[in-house]
XYZ file of C-alpha atoms in Angstrom:
411
model
C 21.994 20.638 -8.305
C 20.017 23.673 -9.320
C 21.807 26.315 -11.257
C 23.065 29.282 -9.297
C 22.402 31.734 -12.102
C 19.268 33.782 -11.878
C 18.559 33.853 -15.596
C 18.581 31.382 -18.398
C 17.890 31.684 -22.085
C 14.282 31.581 -23.173
C 13.771 28.046 -24.506
C 12.018 28.327 -27.837
C 11.611 24.585 -28.142
C 12.910 22.701 -25.120
C 13.505 18.988 -25.023
C 10.518 16.811 -24.239
C 9.744 16.657 -20.515
C 11.337 13.899 -18.465
C 9.529 11.796 -15.876
C 11.439 13.515 -13.070
C 10.532 17.014 -14.237
C 6.874 16.071 -14.653
C 6.709 14.580 -11.152
C 8.299 17.684 -9.637
C 5.925 20.007 -11.500
C 2.999 17.887 -10.318
C 4.272 18.068 -6.728
C 4.356 21.870 -6.904
C 0.618 21.930 -7.567
C -0.156 19.114 -5.144
C 0.789 21.129 -2.048
C -2.054 23.615 -2.445
C -4.548 21.018 -3.619
C -3.797 18.655 -0.722
C -4.263 21.409 1.845
C -7.772 22.096 0.537
C -9.156 18.601 1.117
C -7.044 16.766 3.689
C -8.491 18.517 6.726
C -12.172 18.342 5.727
C -12.815 15.190 7.836
C -11.393 17.004 10.868
C -13.726 20.026 10.733
C -16.141 18.736 13.413
C -13.223 17.867 15.709
C -11.706 21.311 15.161
C -15.012 22.939 16.075
C -15.252 20.963 19.312
C -11.640 21.495 20.296
C -11.633 25.233 19.621
C -15.236 25.831 20.811
C -16.190 27.233 17.411
C -19.488 27.210 15.539
C -19.840 25.254 12.285
C -20.000 28.569 10.404
C -16.728 29.744 11.943
C -15.043 26.464 11.086
C -16.391 26.622 7.523
C -14.852 30.092 7.220
C -11.421 28.491 7.435
C -12.195 26.774 4.117
C -13.483 29.960 2.479
C -10.496 31.928 3.751
C -8.141 29.393 2.248
C -9.785 29.790 -1.177
C -9.538 33.586 -0.933
C -5.849 33.243 -0.131
C -5.346 30.976 -3.121
C -6.892 33.504 -5.498
C -5.197 36.587 -4.041
C -1.825 34.906 -3.740
C -1.699 33.942 -7.391
C -2.171 37.572 -8.439
C 0.825 38.460 -6.281
C 3.274 35.646 -6.964
C 2.780 35.277 -10.709
C 4.057 38.746 -11.690
C 6.733 38.614 -8.971
C 8.111 35.424 -10.506
C 8.564 37.319 -13.777
C 10.654 39.868 -11.882
C 12.486 37.830 -9.257
C 12.713 34.456 -10.967
C 10.775 31.231 -10.516
C 13.030 29.574 -7.904
C 13.159 32.488 -5.423
C 9.383 32.891 -5.440
C 8.841 29.146 -4.993
C 11.323 29.011 -2.122
C 9.709 31.997 -0.414
C 6.212 30.643 -0.963
C 6.860 27.131 0.273
C 8.797 28.577 3.207
C 5.649 30.495 4.143
C 3.605 27.297 3.686
C 5.855 25.397 6.105
C 5.656 28.110 8.766
C 1.904 28.541 8.255
C 1.337 24.791 8.627
C 3.109 24.824 11.966
C 1.174 27.959 12.919
C -2.124 26.185 12.164
C -1.043 23.147 14.171
C -0.461 25.369 17.205
C -3.492 27.659 16.754
C -5.224 28.217 20.125
C -8.477 29.635 18.707
C -10.502 29.433 15.504
C -9.516 33.021 14.697
C -5.826 32.173 14.743
C -6.486 29.050 12.696
C -8.304 31.148 10.085
C -5.307 33.486 9.843
C -3.012 30.488 9.542
C -5.097 29.009 6.746
C -4.925 32.265 4.793
C -1.138 32.310 5.139
C -0.976 28.635 4.226
C -2.921 29.327 1.037
C -0.787 32.378 0.278
C 2.338 30.231 0.397
C 1.012 27.038 -1.151
C -0.459 28.734 -4.217
C 3.044 29.600 -5.451
C 3.354 26.014 -6.631
C 0.283 26.353 -8.826
C 0.943 29.772 -10.323
C 4.716 29.524 -10.715
C 4.551 25.888 -11.770
C 2.468 26.874 -14.800
C 4.990 29.572 -15.671
C 7.867 27.092 -15.430
C 6.044 24.796 -17.845
C 5.695 27.624 -20.349
C 9.328 28.700 -19.878
C 10.615 25.260 -20.749
C 8.222 23.632 -23.138
C 6.337 24.244 -26.356
C 2.576 24.742 -26.609
C 2.078 21.048 -27.428
C 4.329 19.705 -24.664
C 2.819 22.176 -22.193
C -0.591 20.635 -22.884
C 0.875 17.189 -22.112
C 2.242 18.357 -18.779
C -0.988 20.106 -17.841
C -2.761 16.818 -18.538
C -0.516 15.210 -15.923
C -1.217 18.039 -13.489
C -4.925 17.413 -14.086
C -4.218 13.866 -12.949
C -2.821 15.291 -9.697
C -5.889 17.480 -9.207
C -8.125 14.497 -9.846
C -6.346 12.096 -7.513
C -5.805 14.500 -4.605
C -9.546 15.037 -3.847
C -9.931 11.259 -3.796
C -7.066 10.404 -1.466
C -6.714 13.554 0.661
C -9.918 13.058 2.745
C -8.918 9.429 3.309
C -5.499 10.524 4.549
C -7.114 13.115 6.791
C -9.647 10.636 8.172
C -6.886 8.130 8.913
C -4.794 10.761 10.688
C -7.589 11.906 12.995
C -8.375 8.274 13.809
C -4.954 7.800 15.365
C -3.853 11.339 16.250
C -5.286 14.760 17.183
C -6.501 17.026 14.365
C -3.345 19.128 14.697
C -1.364 16.258 13.183
C -2.900 17.070 9.799
C -1.158 20.446 9.744
C 2.148 18.930 10.800
C 1.812 16.606 7.796
C 1.061 19.544 5.493
C 4.073 21.430 6.838
C 6.279 18.378 6.281
C 5.032 17.957 2.712
C 5.646 21.631 1.938
C 9.154 21.284 3.418
C 9.848 18.252 1.205
C 8.801 20.169 -1.904
C 10.895 23.159 -0.775
C 13.942 20.864 -0.667
C 13.082 19.435 -4.096
C 12.886 22.944 -5.548
C 16.170 23.954 -3.921
C 18.116 20.935 -5.124
C 16.360 19.869 -8.317
C 14.697 22.829 -10.027
C 16.800 25.004 -12.311
C 15.846 28.631 -12.865
C 13.757 28.856 -16.036
C 12.926 32.544 -16.315
C 14.747 34.215 -19.190
C 16.671 37.472 -19.297
C 14.054 38.826 -21.718
C 11.252 38.012 -19.267
C 13.082 39.780 -16.438
C 13.711 42.880 -18.546
C 10.072 42.950 -19.667
C 8.838 42.684 -16.068
C 11.152 45.369 -14.710
C 10.018 47.773 -17.416
C 6.364 47.783 -16.352
C 4.270 47.762 -13.208
C 2.353 44.674 -12.141
C -0.965 46.413 -12.819
C 0.121 47.482 -16.301
C 1.280 43.949 -17.098
C -2.224 42.711 -16.318
C -3.836 45.450 -18.432
C -1.533 44.720 -21.353
C -2.338 41.017 -21.168
C -6.083 41.645 -21.016
C -5.850 43.690 -24.208
C -4.748 40.574 -26.108
C -7.764 38.999 -27.779
C -6.503 35.422 -27.901
C -5.425 35.414 -24.267
C -8.800 36.708 -23.090
C -10.467 33.986 -25.139
C -8.394 31.227 -23.560
C -8.872 32.673 -20.064
C -12.650 32.893 -20.451
C -12.848 29.431 -21.992
C -10.908 27.902 -19.099
C -12.718 29.858 -16.374
C -16.253 29.355 -17.713
C -15.608 25.684 -18.372
C -14.054 25.255 -14.929
C -17.099 26.921 -13.377
C -19.008 23.697 -14.079
C -16.829 21.924 -11.515
C -17.309 24.638 -8.872
C -21.066 24.583 -9.501
C -21.201 20.812 -9.125
C -19.180 20.896 -5.892
C -21.445 23.585 -4.425
C -24.832 22.254 -5.583
C -24.195 18.525 -5.870
C -24.394 17.413 -2.215
C -27.806 18.971 -1.569
C -29.189 17.901 -4.949
C -28.207 14.261 -4.777
C -28.604 13.692 -1.036
C -31.645 15.852 -0.231
C -33.508 15.764 -3.564
C -32.593 12.403 -5.076
C -32.186 10.550 -1.776
C -28.597 9.366 -2.184
C -26.874 8.395 1.040
C -23.655 10.270 1.893
C -21.723 7.135 0.971
C -23.446 6.871 -2.392
C -22.703 10.528 -3.079
C -19.058 9.956 -2.166
C -18.937 7.182 -4.769
C -20.565 9.503 -7.307
C -18.017 12.198 -6.498
C -15.246 9.666 -6.995
C -16.726 8.450 -10.285
C -16.759 11.967 -11.707
C -13.184 12.501 -10.526
C -12.180 9.323 -12.349
C -13.852 10.692 -15.493
C -11.814 13.889 -15.279
C -8.611 11.928 -14.615
C -9.287 9.566 -17.504
C -9.995 12.413 -19.912
C -6.784 14.205 -19.004
C -4.753 11.066 -19.680
C -6.530 10.313 -22.965
C -5.738 13.913 -23.866
C -2.023 13.181 -23.431
C -2.316 10.346 -25.943
C -4.317 12.428 -28.418
C -1.622 15.110 -28.335
C 0.690 12.670 -30.117
C -1.604 12.881 -33.161
C -3.492 16.164 -32.983
C -2.732 19.823 -32.265
C -3.689 21.037 -28.802
C -6.047 23.688 -30.193
C -7.801 21.087 -32.364
C -8.539 18.931 -29.322
C -9.593 22.034 -27.387
C -12.111 23.089 -30.024
C -13.668 19.641 -30.371
C -13.885 19.054 -26.614
C -15.450 22.485 -26.079
C -18.180 21.639 -28.587
C -18.720 18.316 -26.809
C -19.121 20.252 -23.551
C -21.784 22.471 -25.111
C -23.746 19.434 -26.304
C -23.523 17.574 -22.993
C -24.364 20.744 -21.050
C -27.429 21.405 -23.209
C -28.612 17.810 -22.795
C -28.062 18.030 -19.029
C -30.115 21.216 -18.852
C -32.897 19.706 -20.964
C -32.994 16.580 -18.799
C -33.220 18.708 -15.651
C -36.056 20.841 -17.047
C -37.946 17.728 -18.154
C -37.352 16.078 -14.775
C -35.976 12.888 -16.320
C -34.641 11.477 -13.056
C -31.466 10.942 -11.098
C -29.718 8.370 -13.286
C -30.095 10.471 -16.438
C -28.704 13.487 -14.580
C -25.816 11.391 -13.232
C -24.958 10.106 -16.707
C -25.015 13.517 -18.387
C -23.170 15.108 -15.492
C -20.421 12.499 -15.865
C -20.160 13.273 -19.589
C -19.991 17.023 -18.939
C -17.308 16.784 -16.265
C -15.299 14.281 -18.300
C -15.176 16.742 -21.204
C -13.858 19.297 -18.679
C -10.747 17.125 -18.395
C -9.961 17.699 -22.075
C -10.611 21.433 -22.080
C -8.598 22.612 -19.093
C -5.178 21.247 -20.049
C -5.332 22.578 -23.593
C -6.823 25.937 -22.624
C -4.039 26.436 -20.065
C -1.367 25.623 -22.647
C -3.015 27.964 -25.135
C -3.199 30.883 -22.701
C 0.466 30.551 -21.770
C 1.496 30.415 -25.438
C 0.164 33.894 -26.211
C 2.743 36.045 -24.371
C 5.683 33.902 -23.131
C 7.527 36.917 -21.695
C 4.681 37.423 -19.219
C 4.142 33.769 -18.292
C 3.998 34.502 -14.561
C 1.440 37.279 -14.915
C -0.584 35.157 -17.353
C -0.579 32.266 -14.897
C -1.776 34.634 -12.179
C -4.723 35.738 -14.314
C -5.542 32.103 -15.050
C -5.709 31.197 -11.374
C -7.589 34.283 -10.264
C -10.155 34.061 -13.081
C -10.739 30.368 -12.375
C -11.458 30.941 -8.686
C -13.419 34.156 -9.300
C -15.689 32.864 -12.059
C -16.082 29.536 -10.266
C -17.166 31.201 -7.045
C -19.625 33.424 -8.956
C -21.154 30.443 -10.744
C -21.538 28.537 -7.488
C -23.175 31.574 -5.857
C -25.644 31.988 -8.744
C -26.564 28.326 -8.578
C -27.129 28.651 -4.825
C -29.263 31.772 -5.229
C -31.475 30.019 -7.808
C -31.800 26.876 -5.648
C -35.290 25.401 -5.921
C -34.766 21.792 -4.882
C -34.340 20.536 -8.454
C -31.394 20.008 -10.792
C -32.427 22.941 -12.998
C -30.317 25.711 -11.366
C -27.142 23.625 -11.400
C -27.686 22.395 -14.955
C -28.665 25.814 -16.281
C -25.597 27.509 -14.825
C -23.411 24.770 -16.291
C -25.034 24.993 -19.734
C -24.726 28.785 -19.903
C -21.124 28.637 -18.742
C -20.171 26.001 -21.297
C -21.859 27.920 -24.117
C -20.015 31.059 -23.043
C -16.727 29.133 -22.925
C -17.217 27.920 -26.497
C -18.163 31.408 -27.689
C -15.019 32.887 -26.129
C -12.875 30.102 -27.509
C -14.069 30.260 -31.120
C -14.657 33.991 -31.156
C -11.416 35.109 -29.543
C -8.863 32.413 -28.842
C -8.485 29.832 -31.563
C -6.197 30.991 -34.374
C -7.919 32.265 -37.444
C -6.777 31.402 -40.933
C -3.205 32.548 -41.427
C -2.434 32.749 -37.672
C -0.135 30.416 -35.747
C -1.359 28.592 -32.682
C 2.012 28.430 -30.964
C 4.158 31.176 -29.582
């Protein structure tokens, strides 16, 4: 049973994570991730049922992403003030109600509002889950857990559309939102009964002594944190760019069928999943920051080769191979960059987590927009945006984040 106390001591070096705690932390993130992808196969059916245009239906996806970004900026700092459990319980309560609201939506406008609320609630699992990891575990163990969470984010895009497609085969599209509400309710119960409060007294006192805005400003004045945030966001922008530009490039330009592109999408997801799990094994032998530095350099090399191949027009299979290498390296960077960012200022773990989520979505959306603006029917815009982003990530990492001689990497 979860502790009834609202505060607990700050764990300087908690015990190694158990299987149960890792599964629960993964489930917190899975709620928001599942809701992004599970209803994609139902979009045409939603448009027909609600007499909505494809653009209006697509807006329900964009609105969800906006809610994810905005919600993290709200819930992260609030979890520093109120505690992790209360914010999670409030957030997943909103997700349950919003799921039912979406299931009953009579028009596309109401569905769009419901999706925003669903994102606002579901994102608590992502932002507060990261803070809980930092509350309980060391820099090194945090990187291990984030590697597992990367596994969740890799698997969910693979299985969620299949679940959604199966549901709409046997039931109306509204069933998808009943399933999402039920999943959010199950995680709410798990939090209530199984998750102890992890926020410390020191964190609460720190949060109450400053405004949310000032906490963000103070964090952004810390060189190492900014370096980790930029490294994670600019590296993650490669994934957003690929998701935005990939379908048109491979289907329209290279002539892949939709099925072949789906297999390619799955292959790259497997690369990311595999890298995150190899990262867990490497953490038994190497420091998180060491792996982060090496993998960032590997990203720069693969990104430069991808850009060169695109400029030279070397063909689809070369692009596919180098793209796989680039996205696989992403799996190493993200877990370690997240652990590094949260190690800088443990007393502001919630606010730090909020900045991580917002910067990831913001920079990712900007990169995807730039790639779309530069679209010329070749792989050059996508590859160039990726290469510049990866070079910028490495520059931020080595110039700002990684400890210099005489500094400690852990907090």
